[in-house]
Amino acid sequence: MILSEVQNVIKEKKICVLIPTYNNEKTLRRVIDGVLEYAKNIIVVNDGSTDSTSDILKNYSQITVIHLPENKGKGNGLKIGFRKAITLGFNYAITIDSDGQHYPDDIPVFTEALLDENQDVLLIGNRNMSQDGIPKKSSFGNRFSNFWFWFETGIQLEDTQSGYRLYPLQKIPKKYFTPKFEFEIEIIVRTAWRRIPIKNVPIKVLYDPAERVTHFRPFKDFTRISILNTILVIITLFFIIPRNFIHNFRKKSLKRFIQEDILESEGTPRVKAFSIALGVFVGFLPFGGYHTILVISLSVLFKLNKVLAFVASNVSLPPFIPLIIAVSLFLGAPFVAGEGDIFNQEFNFDLVKNNLLQYVIGSLILATSMSFISGAFTFFFLNKMRPKNN
C-alpha cells in the first residue's frame, strides 16, 4: 500500500497508534518520528519513566501524552491507553514498543491485513525468531507461549509474544486482572474466548543490544506468566470447553451436531475412535473431579480429538455413579481375598472405603472393557458412515 492509502485507511477505520514507554530514551524519539510518517493520532503512555522521556515528549505537542506518576507495568499502561483511545472515539489501536525492536514502516502490514479481513480481528506481528541476533531465551519463551495459547484457545500462531499488534477496541474485554507483561497473554486469550479471530501478520524485528532496554525480569515475570497460564488452563478445561460444546449442541439439531462436530470433526475414524475410547476409560476411573483435566491433557499429549474425548469422559454422570461403583466392586471381587459379595452388604461409601483395592481393580477392568467396546463400536460406525467413492 502506498502512503496515502495507508493514511486513508487509518482515518476511515479510526485507528490510533499506542506507544507504552518506560525508560527508553535512546529509541523513543526514533519510534515516534517513524510512526508520525503514517499516523498523526498517537497516544504515548509514559509509565513513570525516570530518564529523559518526559523532556523528549515535550517536543511532540501534536500527540496525546499520558504521564503516570510511577511505573506499574506495561499491562497497566496499555489498559490506560486503551481507555483513552476509546474515549477519543477510535475503533482500533496499533500498539508498538518504544525500545526500537519494531519498525514503524510495518504499519501498512496491519492496515492492509485489516482491510483484507473485513471484520473485527486482533492482529499480532509475527517476528522471525530464527534470525541472527535473537536471544535464545526469547525464542524459547515464544514457543512456550504459543503452545499454551493453542491449548487454551485451539488457535495455532507462530508468535504470541510480539507487542506489535492491532486491537479491535470494541471487542476486547473491558476489565483485566494482570498489570505487567503477562497482560498481553491475558488479553489475546480472553479475546479469543469471545470468538474474535486472532491472526499473525509478518513483521520485521531489530534486536540491538546497544540500544534496546528490556524490563523483562526472567524469574519474576516468567513465574507470573506461568501462574496466569495455570489459571487460564483451568478455566479452559472447566468452563470454556464445556461452554463451547453446549453452545454448538444447542444451536444445531442433533443430526447436524453429530454430522459436523463428530463425523466431520478433526481426525480420521481411527483418531476419533481412540479419542472416545480414552474419554470412556478416564470417565470410568475413580478420579473424582479430575476427569476433565486428565482427559484433555492426555488428548493433547496423544494428539487426539479433545472435544470427543471430553464428551465421552462424562459417562460417569452422578445418577450412574452408584451403579458404576457396584459393578466395579463386583468385577474386582475375584481378585481380592475376603468378603466379595457386596450385594449382601448395605451400600454406602464405607463399603467403598473398606473394599478400596477391590474397587480400584474392578474400576480398571470396567474402564478397560468399556473403553475397548466404545472405541471399536465408534470405529466401525464411523467407517460405515463414511461416504464411499464411486
CSV table of C-alpha atoms in Angstrom, one decimal:
chain,number,residue,atom,x,y,z
A,1,MET,CA,0.0,0.0,0.0
A,2,ILE,CA,1.2,3.5,-0.8
A,3,LEU,CA,1.5,6.1,2.0
A,4,SER,CA,-1.7,7.9,1.1
A,5,GLU,CA,-3.7,4.7,1.0
A,6,VAL,CA,-2.4,3.8,4.5
A,7,GLN,CA,-3.3,7.2,5.8
A,8,ASN,CA,-6.8,6.9,4.4
A,9,VAL,CA,-7.4,3.5,6.0
A,10,ILE,CA,-6.2,4.8,9.3
A,11,LYS,CA,-8.6,7.7,9.1
A,12,GLU,CA,-11.6,5.7,7.8
A,13,LYS,CA,-11.2,2.8,10.2
A,14,LYS,CA,-10.4,5.2,13.1
A,15,ILE,CA,-7.1,3.7,14.0
A,16,CYS,CA,-4.7,5.2,16.5
A,17,VAL,CA,-1.2,4.2,17.5
A,18,LEU,CA,-0.5,3.5,21.1
A,19,ILE,CA,3.1,3.6,22.4
A,20,PRO,CA,3.7,2.5,26.1
A,21,THR,CA,7.1,3.6,27.2
A,22,TYR,CA,9.4,3.2,30.3
A,23,ASN,CA,13.0,4.5,30.3
A,24,ASN,CA,13.5,4.1,26.6
A,25,GLU,CA,15.2,7.5,26.0
A,26,LYS,CA,17.6,6.1,23.4
A,27,THR,CA,14.9,4.9,21.0
A,28,LEU,CA,11.7,6.7,21.8
A,29,ARG,CA,12.3,9.7,19.5
A,30,ARG,CA,13.0,7.4,16.5
A,31,VAL,CA,9.9,5.4,17.1
A,32,ILE,CA,7.6,8.4,17.4
A,33,ASP,CA,9.1,10.1,14.3
A,34,GLY,CA,8.7,6.9,12.3
A,35,VAL,CA,5.1,6.5,13.4
A,36,LEU,CA,4.3,10.1,12.5
A,37,GLU,CA,5.1,9.4,8.9
A,38,TYR,CA,2.0,7.2,8.8
A,39,ALA,CA,-0.3,8.3,11.6
A,40,LYS,CA,-0.9,11.6,13.4
A,41,ASN,CA,-3.2,10.0,16.0
A,42,ILE,CA,-0.6,8.8,18.5
A,43,ILE,CA,-1.1,8.1,22.3
A,44,VAL,CA,2.0,7.7,24.4
A,45,VAL,CA,1.7,6.4,27.9
A,46,ASN,CA,4.8,7.4,29.9
A,47,ASP,CA,4.8,4.7,32.6
A,48,GLY,CA,6.7,6.6,35.3
A,49,SER,CA,9.9,6.9,33.4
A,50,THR,CA,12.9,8.3,35.4
A,51,ASP,CA,15.2,9.1,32.4
A,52,SER,CA,14.7,12.0,29.9
A,53,THR,CA,11.5,10.6,28.5
A,54,SER,CA,9.4,13.5,29.8
A,55,ASP,CA,11.7,16.0,28.2
A,56,ILE,CA,11.6,14.2,24.8
A,57,LEU,CA,7.8,14.1,24.8
A,58,LYS,CA,7.6,17.9,25.3
A,59,ASN,CA,8.8,18.2,21.7
A,60,TYR,CA,5.6,16.5,20.4
A,61,SER,CA,2.7,18.8,21.2
A,62,GLN,CA,0.7,17.2,18.3
A,63,ILE,CA,0.3,13.8,20.1
A,64,THR,CA,-1.6,12.7,23.2
A,65,VAL,CA,0.7,12.0,26.1
A,66,ILE,CA,-0.3,10.4,29.4
A,67,HIS,CA,2.2,10.7,32.2
A,68,LEU,CA,1.9,8.2,35.0
A,69,PRO,CA,3.5,9.2,38.3
A,70,GLU,CA,5.1,5.7,39.0
A,71,ASN,CA,5.9,2.6,37.0
A,72,LYS,CA,3.2,0.0,37.4
A,73,GLY,CA,3.9,-2.3,34.4
A,74,LYS,CA,3.3,-2.5,30.7
A,75,GLY,CA,-0.1,-4.1,31.1
A,76,ASN,CA,-1.3,-1.2,33.2
A,77,GLY,CA,0.0,1.3,30.7
A,78,LEU,CA,-1.8,-0.5,27.8
A,79,LYS,CA,-5.1,-0.6,29.7
A,80,ILE,CA,-4.9,3.2,30.4
A,81,GLY,CA,-4.0,3.8,26.7
A,82,PHE,CA,-7.0,1.6,25.5
A,83,ARG,CA,-9.4,3.5,27.7
A,84,LYS,CA,-8.1,6.9,26.4
A,85,ALA,CA,-8.3,5.7,22.8
A,86,ILE,CA,-11.9,4.6,23.3
A,87,THR,CA,-12.7,8.0,24.9
A,88,LEU,CA,-11.3,9.7,21.9
A,89,GLY,CA,-13.5,7.7,19.5
A,90,PHE,CA,-11.0,5.3,18.0
A,91,ASN,CA,-12.1,1.8,16.9
A,92,TYR,CA,-8.7,0.2,16.6
A,93,ALA,CA,-5.3,0.7,18.3
A,94,ILE,CA,-1.9,-0.4,16.9
A,95,THR,CA,0.5,-0.9,19.7
A,96,ILE,CA,4.2,-0.6,19.1
A,97,ASP,CA,7.0,-1.0,21.6
A,98,SER,CA,9.3,2.0,22.3
A,99,ASP,CA,12.5,0.0,22.6
A,100,GLY,CA,13.3,0.2,18.9
A,101,GLN,CA,12.7,-3.5,18.1
A,102,HIS,CA,9.7,-2.7,15.9
A,103,TYR,CA,9.7,-0.9,12.6
A,104,PRO,CA,7.1,1.8,12.1
A,105,ASP,CA,7.2,1.1,8.3
A,106,ASP,CA,5.4,-2.2,9.1
A,107,ILE,CA,2.2,-0.2,10.0
A,108,PRO,CA,0.9,-0.8,6.4
A,109,VAL,CA,1.1,-4.5,7.0
A,110,PHE,CA,-1.6,-4.1,9.7
A,111,THR,CA,-3.8,-1.8,7.8
A,112,GLU,CA,-3.7,-4.0,4.7
A,113,ALA,CA,-4.5,-7.1,6.7
A,114,LEU,CA,-7.4,-5.4,8.4
A,115,LEU,CA,-8.9,-4.4,5.0
A,116,ASP,CA,-8.4,-8.0,3.7
A,117,GLU,CA,-10.2,-9.4,6.8
A,118,ASN,CA,-13.2,-7.0,6.5
A,119,GLN,CA,-14.1,-7.9,10.1
A,120,ASP,CA,-13.0,-7.2,13.6
A,121,VAL,CA,-9.8,-9.1,14.2
A,122,LEU,CA,-6.9,-9.0,16.6
A,123,LEU,CA,-3.6,-9.0,14.6
A,124,ILE,CA,-0.2,-9.9,16.1
A,125,GLY,CA,3.1,-9.2,14.4
A,126,ASN,CA,4.9,-12.4,13.6
A,127,ARG,CA,8.7,-11.8,14.1
A,128,ASN,CA,11.3,-14.0,12.5
A,129,MET,CA,12.6,-15.6,15.7
A,130,SER,CA,15.1,-17.7,13.9
A,131,GLN,CA,17.2,-14.8,12.5
A,132,ASP,CA,20.6,-14.0,13.8
A,133,GLY,CA,20.7,-11.9,17.0
A,134,ILE,CA,17.5,-13.2,18.5
A,135,PRO,CA,18.2,-14.3,22.1
A,136,LYS,CA,17.6,-18.0,22.7
A,137,LYS,CA,15.6,-17.3,25.8
A,138,SER,CA,13.2,-15.1,23.6
A,139,SER,CA,12.8,-17.9,21.1
A,140,PHE,CA,12.1,-20.5,23.8
A,141,GLY,CA,9.7,-18.1,25.6
A,142,ASN,CA,7.8,-17.6,22.4
A,143,ARG,CA,7.4,-21.3,21.7
A,144,PHE,CA,6.3,-21.8,25.3
A,145,SER,CA,3.7,-19.1,24.9
A,146,ASN,CA,2.5,-20.4,21.5
A,147,PHE,CA,1.8,-23.8,23.0
A,148,TRP,CA,-0.2,-22.7,25.9
A,149,PHE,CA,-2.2,-20.2,23.7
A,150,TRP,CA,-3.1,-23.1,21.4
A,151,PHE,CA,-4.1,-25.3,24.4
A,152,GLU,CA,-6.3,-22.5,25.8
A,153,THR,CA,-7.9,-21.4,22.6
A,154,GLY,CA,-7.3,-24.0,19.9
A,155,ILE,CA,-5.7,-21.3,17.7
A,156,GLN,CA,-2.2,-22.0,16.3
A,157,LEU,CA,0.0,-19.0,16.0
A,158,GLU,CA,3.7,-18.6,15.3
A,159,ASP,CA,4.2,-15.6,17.5
A,160,THR,CA,2.1,-14.7,20.6
A,161,GLN,CA,4.5,-12.5,22.4
A,162,SER,CA,5.1,-9.7,20.0
A,163,GLY,CA,4.0,-6.3,21.3
A,164,TYR,CA,3.4,-5.0,17.8
A,165,ARG,CA,-0.4,-5.6,17.5
A,166,LEU,CA,-3.7,-4.2,16.2
A,167,TYR,CA,-6.5,-4.4,18.7
A,168,PRO,CA,-10.3,-4.0,17.9
A,169,LEU,CA,-11.1,-1.8,20.9
A,170,GLN,CA,-14.8,-2.5,21.0
A,171,LYS,CA,-14.3,-6.3,21.1
A,172,ILE,CA,-11.5,-6.8,23.7
A,173,PRO,CA,-12.5,-7.3,27.3
A,174,LYS,CA,-13.3,-4.3,29.4
A,175,LYS,CA,-11.7,-5.5,32.7
A,176,TYR,CA,-8.4,-7.3,33.3
A,177,PHE,CA,-6.6,-9.0,36.1
A,178,THR,CA,-2.9,-8.6,35.3
A,179,PRO,CA,-0.8,-5.4,35.2
A,180,LYS,CA,2.5,-6.4,33.7
A,181,PHE,CA,4.0,-8.4,30.8
A,182,GLU,CA,1.5,-11.2,31.3
A,183,PHE,CA,-1.3,-8.8,30.3
A,184,GLU,CA,-0.5,-9.4,26.7
A,185,ILE,CA,-1.2,-13.1,27.1
A,186,GLU,CA,-4.4,-12.5,29.1
A,187,ILE,CA,-5.9,-10.1,26.5
A,188,ILE,CA,-5.4,-12.3,23.5
A,189,VAL,CA,-6.6,-15.5,25.2
A,190,ARG,CA,-9.7,-13.8,26.6
A,191,THR,CA,-10.4,-12.0,23.3
A,192,ALA,CA,-10.2,-15.4,21.5
A,193,TRP,CA,-12.7,-16.8,24.1
A,194,ARG,CA,-15.0,-14.1,22.8
A,195,ARG,CA,-14.8,-15.7,19.4
A,196,ILE,CA,-12.8,-12.8,17.9
A,197,PRO,CA,-10.3,-14.1,15.2
A,198,ILE,CA,-6.6,-13.8,16.3
A,199,LYS,CA,-4.1,-13.9,13.4
A,200,ASN,CA,-0.4,-13.3,12.7
A,201,VAL,CA,1.0,-10.8,10.2
A,202,PRO,CA,4.6,-10.8,9.1
A,203,ILE,CA,6.8,-8.0,10.5
A,204,LYS,CA,10.5,-7.2,10.8
A,205,VAL,CA,12.3,-7.1,14.1
A,206,LEU,CA,15.5,-5.5,15.4
A,207,TYR,CA,17.5,-6.6,18.4
A,208,ASP,CA,20.2,-4.1,19.1
A,209,PRO,CA,21.9,-4.7,22.5
A,210,ALA,CA,23.5,-1.3,22.4
A,211,GLU,CA,20.1,0.5,22.3
A,212,ARG,CA,17.5,-1.9,23.5
A,213,VAL,CA,16.5,-1.7,27.1
A,214,THR,CA,14.3,-4.6,28.3
A,215,HIS,CA,12.4,-4.5,31.6
A,216,PHE,CA,11.5,-8.2,31.5
A,217,ARG,CA,12.6,-9.9,34.7
A,218,PRO,CA,13.2,-13.6,33.8
A,219,PHE,CA,12.3,-15.2,37.1
A,220,LYS,CA,9.6,-12.9,38.4
A,221,ASP,CA,7.8,-12.4,35.1
A,222,PHE,CA,8.1,-16.0,34.0
A,223,THR,CA,6.6,-17.0,37.3
A,224,ARG,CA,3.7,-14.6,36.8
A,225,ILE,CA,3.2,-15.8,33.3
A,226,SER,CA,3.2,-19.5,34.5
A,227,ILE,CA,0.6,-18.7,37.2
A,228,LEU,CA,-1.6,-16.9,34.6
A,229,ASN,CA,-1.4,-19.9,32.2
A,230,THR,CA,-2.3,-22.3,35.0
A,231,ILE,CA,-5.4,-20.2,35.8
A,232,LEU,CA,-6.3,-19.9,32.1
A,233,VAL,CA,-5.9,-23.7,31.6
A,234,ILE,CA,-8.2,-24.4,34.5
A,235,ILE,CA,-10.8,-22.0,33.1
A,236,THR,CA,-10.4,-23.6,29.6
A,237,LEU,CA,-10.9,-27.1,30.9
A,238,PHE,CA,-13.8,-26.5,33.3
A,239,PHE,CA,-15.6,-23.6,31.6
A,240,ILE,CA,-14.6,-22.8,28.0
A,241,ILE,CA,-14.6,-26.3,26.5
A,242,PRO,CA,-17.9,-27.3,28.2
A,243,ARG,CA,-19.4,-23.9,27.2
A,244,ASN,CA,-18.4,-24.3,23.6
A,245,PHE,CA,-19.7,-27.8,23.5
A,246,ILE,CA,-23.0,-26.8,24.9
A,247,HIS,CA,-23.2,-23.8,22.6
A,248,ASN,CA,-22.6,-25.9,19.5
A,249,PHE,CA,-25.0,-28.6,20.7
A,250,ARG,CA,-27.8,-26.0,21.4
A,251,LYS,CA,-27.6,-24.1,18.1
A,252,LYS,CA,-27.7,-27.3,16.0
A,253,SER,CA,-30.1,-30.1,15.6
A,254,LEU,CA,-28.9,-33.5,17.0
A,255,LYS,CA,-28.4,-34.8,13.4
A,256,ARG,CA,-26.4,-31.7,12.4
A,257,PHE,CA,-24.3,-31.8,15.6
A,258,ILE,CA,-23.4,-35.5,15.0
A,259,GLN,CA,-22.6,-34.8,11.4
A,260,GLU,CA,-20.5,-31.6,11.9
A,261,ASP,CA,-19.0,-31.9,15.4
A,262,ILE,CA,-18.4,-35.7,15.5
A,263,LEU,CA,-18.4,-37.2,12.0
A,264,GLU,CA,-16.7,-34.3,10.3
A,265,SER,CA,-14.6,-33.1,13.3
A,266,GLU,CA,-10.9,-33.2,13.2
A,267,GLY,CA,-9.2,-36.6,12.8
A,268,THR,CA,-9.6,-39.9,11.0
A,269,PRO,CA,-12.1,-42.5,12.2
A,270,ARG,CA,-9.2,-44.2,14.0
A,271,VAL,CA,-8.3,-41.0,15.8
A,272,LYS,CA,-11.9,-40.4,16.8
A,273,ALA,CA,-12.3,-43.9,18.0
A,274,PHE,CA,-9.2,-43.6,20.2
A,275,SER,CA,-10.5,-40.3,21.4
A,276,ILE,CA,-13.8,-41.7,22.6
A,277,ALA,CA,-12.1,-44.8,24.0
A,278,LEU,CA,-9.7,-42.6,26.0
A,279,GLY,CA,-12.7,-40.5,27.3
A,280,VAL,CA,-14.6,-43.6,28.4
A,281,PHE,CA,-11.6,-45.1,30.0
A,282,VAL,CA,-10.9,-42.0,32.1
A,283,GLY,CA,-14.6,-41.5,32.8
A,284,PHE,CA,-14.9,-44.9,34.5
A,285,LEU,CA,-11.8,-44.5,36.6
A,286,PRO,CA,-12.1,-43.3,40.3
A,287,PHE,CA,-10.6,-39.8,39.8
A,288,GLY,CA,-13.4,-37.8,41.3
A,289,GLY,CA,-13.4,-34.3,39.9
A,290,TYR,CA,-10.1,-34.7,37.9
A,291,HIS,CA,-11.6,-36.4,34.8
A,292,THR,CA,-11.7,-33.3,32.7
A,293,ILE,CA,-8.2,-32.1,33.3
A,294,LEU,CA,-6.8,-35.6,32.9
A,295,VAL,CA,-8.7,-36.4,29.6
A,296,ILE,CA,-7.9,-33.1,28.0
A,297,SER,CA,-4.2,-33.3,29.0
A,298,LEU,CA,-3.9,-36.9,27.6
A,299,SER,CA,-5.8,-35.8,24.4
A,300,VAL,CA,-3.2,-33.1,23.8
A,301,LEU,CA,-0.3,-35.5,24.6
A,302,PHE,CA,-1.5,-38.1,22.2
A,303,LYS,CA,-2.9,-35.6,19.6
A,304,LEU,CA,-6.4,-36.9,19.9
A,305,ASN,CA,-9.8,-35.1,19.5
A,306,LYS,CA,-10.2,-33.1,22.7
A,307,VAL,CA,-14.0,-32.5,22.2
A,308,LEU,CA,-14.8,-36.1,21.6
A,309,ALA,CA,-12.6,-37.3,24.5
A,310,PHE,CA,-14.2,-34.7,26.8
A,311,VAL,CA,-17.8,-35.7,25.8
A,312,ALA,CA,-17.0,-39.4,26.3
A,313,SER,CA,-15.4,-38.8,29.7
A,314,ASN,CA,-18.8,-37.8,31.0
A,315,VAL,CA,-20.1,-41.4,31.2
A,316,SER,CA,-19.8,-41.2,34.9
A,317,LEU,CA,-22.8,-38.9,35.4
A,318,PRO,CA,-24.0,-38.6,39.1
A,319,PRO,CA,-27.1,-40.8,38.6
A,320,PHE,CA,-24.9,-43.6,37.4
A,321,ILE,CA,-22.1,-43.4,40.0
A,322,PRO,CA,-23.7,-45.9,42.4
A,323,LEU,CA,-24.1,-48.4,39.6
A,324,ILE,CA,-20.5,-47.9,38.4
A,325,ILE,CA,-19.2,-48.4,41.9
A,326,ALA,CA,-21.3,-51.5,42.4
A,327,VAL,CA,-20.2,-53.0,39.1
A,328,SER,CA,-16.5,-52.1,39.9
A,329,LEU,CA,-16.7,-53.8,43.3
A,330,PHE,CA,-18.3,-56.9,41.7
A,331,LEU,CA,-15.6,-57.1,39.0
A,332,GLY,CA,-12.8,-56.7,41.5
A,333,ALA,CA,-14.1,-59.2,44.0
A,334,PRO,CA,-12.4,-62.3,42.4
A,335,PHE,CA,-9.0,-60.7,42.7
A,336,VAL,CA,-9.2,-59.7,46.4
A,337,ALA,CA,-9.3,-62.2,49.2
A,338,GLY,CA,-12.0,-61.8,51.8
A,339,GLU,CA,-15.6,-60.7,51.6
A,340,GLY,CA,-16.6,-60.2,47.9
A,341,ASP,CA,-20.4,-60.5,47.9
A,342,ILE,CA,-21.0,-56.8,48.1
A,343,PHE,CA,-24.7,-57.2,47.3
A,344,ASN,CA,-25.3,-58.7,50.7
A,345,GLN,CA,-23.9,-55.6,52.4
A,346,GLU,CA,-25.5,-52.2,52.9
A,347,PHE,CA,-24.4,-49.9,50.0
A,348,ASN,CA,-22.7,-46.8,51.3
A,349,PHE,CA,-19.3,-45.1,51.0
A,350,ASP,CA,-17.9,-47.1,53.9
A,351,LEU,CA,-18.4,-50.1,51.7
A,352,VAL,CA,-16.1,-48.5,49.1
A,353,LYS,CA,-13.6,-47.5,51.8
A,354,ASN,CA,-13.4,-51.0,53.3
A,355,ASN,CA,-13.0,-52.6,49.8
A,356,LEU,CA,-10.8,-49.9,48.2
A,357,LEU,CA,-8.4,-52.3,46.5
A,358,GLN,CA,-11.3,-54.3,45.2
A,359,TYR,CA,-13.0,-51.2,43.9
A,360,VAL,CA,-9.8,-49.9,42.1
A,361,ILE,CA,-9.1,-53.2,40.4
A,362,GLY,CA,-12.7,-53.5,39.4
A,363,SER,CA,-12.8,-50.0,38.0
A,364,LEU,CA,-9.7,-50.7,35.9
A,365,ILE,CA,-11.4,-53.8,34.5
A,366,LEU,CA,-14.6,-51.9,33.8
A,367,ALA,CA,-12.8,-48.9,32.3
A,368,THR,CA,-10.7,-51.1,30.0
A,369,SER,CA,-13.6,-53.2,28.9
A,370,MET,CA,-16.0,-50.2,28.2
A,371,SER,CA,-13.1,-48.3,26.5
A,372,PHE,CA,-12.5,-51.2,24.1
A,373,ILE,CA,-16.2,-51.7,23.3
A,374,SER,CA,-16.9,-48.0,22.8
A,375,GLY,CA,-13.7,-47.5,20.7
A,376,ALA,CA,-14.4,-50.5,18.5
A,377,PHE,CA,-18.1,-49.5,18.0
A,378,THR,CA,-17.1,-45.9,17.1
A,379,PHE,CA,-14.5,-47.1,14.6
A,380,PHE,CA,-16.9,-49.4,12.8
A,381,PHE,CA,-19.8,-46.9,13.0
A,382,LEU,CA,-17.7,-44.1,11.5
A,383,ASN,CA,-16.3,-46.3,8.8
A,384,LYS,CA,-19.9,-47.3,7.9
A,385,MET,CA,-21.0,-43.7,7.8
A,386,ARG,CA,-18.1,-42.5,5.6
A,387,PRO,CA,-19.2,-41.8,2.0
A,388,LYS,CA,-18.0,-44.3,-0.5
A,389,ASN,CA,-16.1,-43.2,-3.5
A,390,ASN,CA,-17.8,-44.2,-6.7
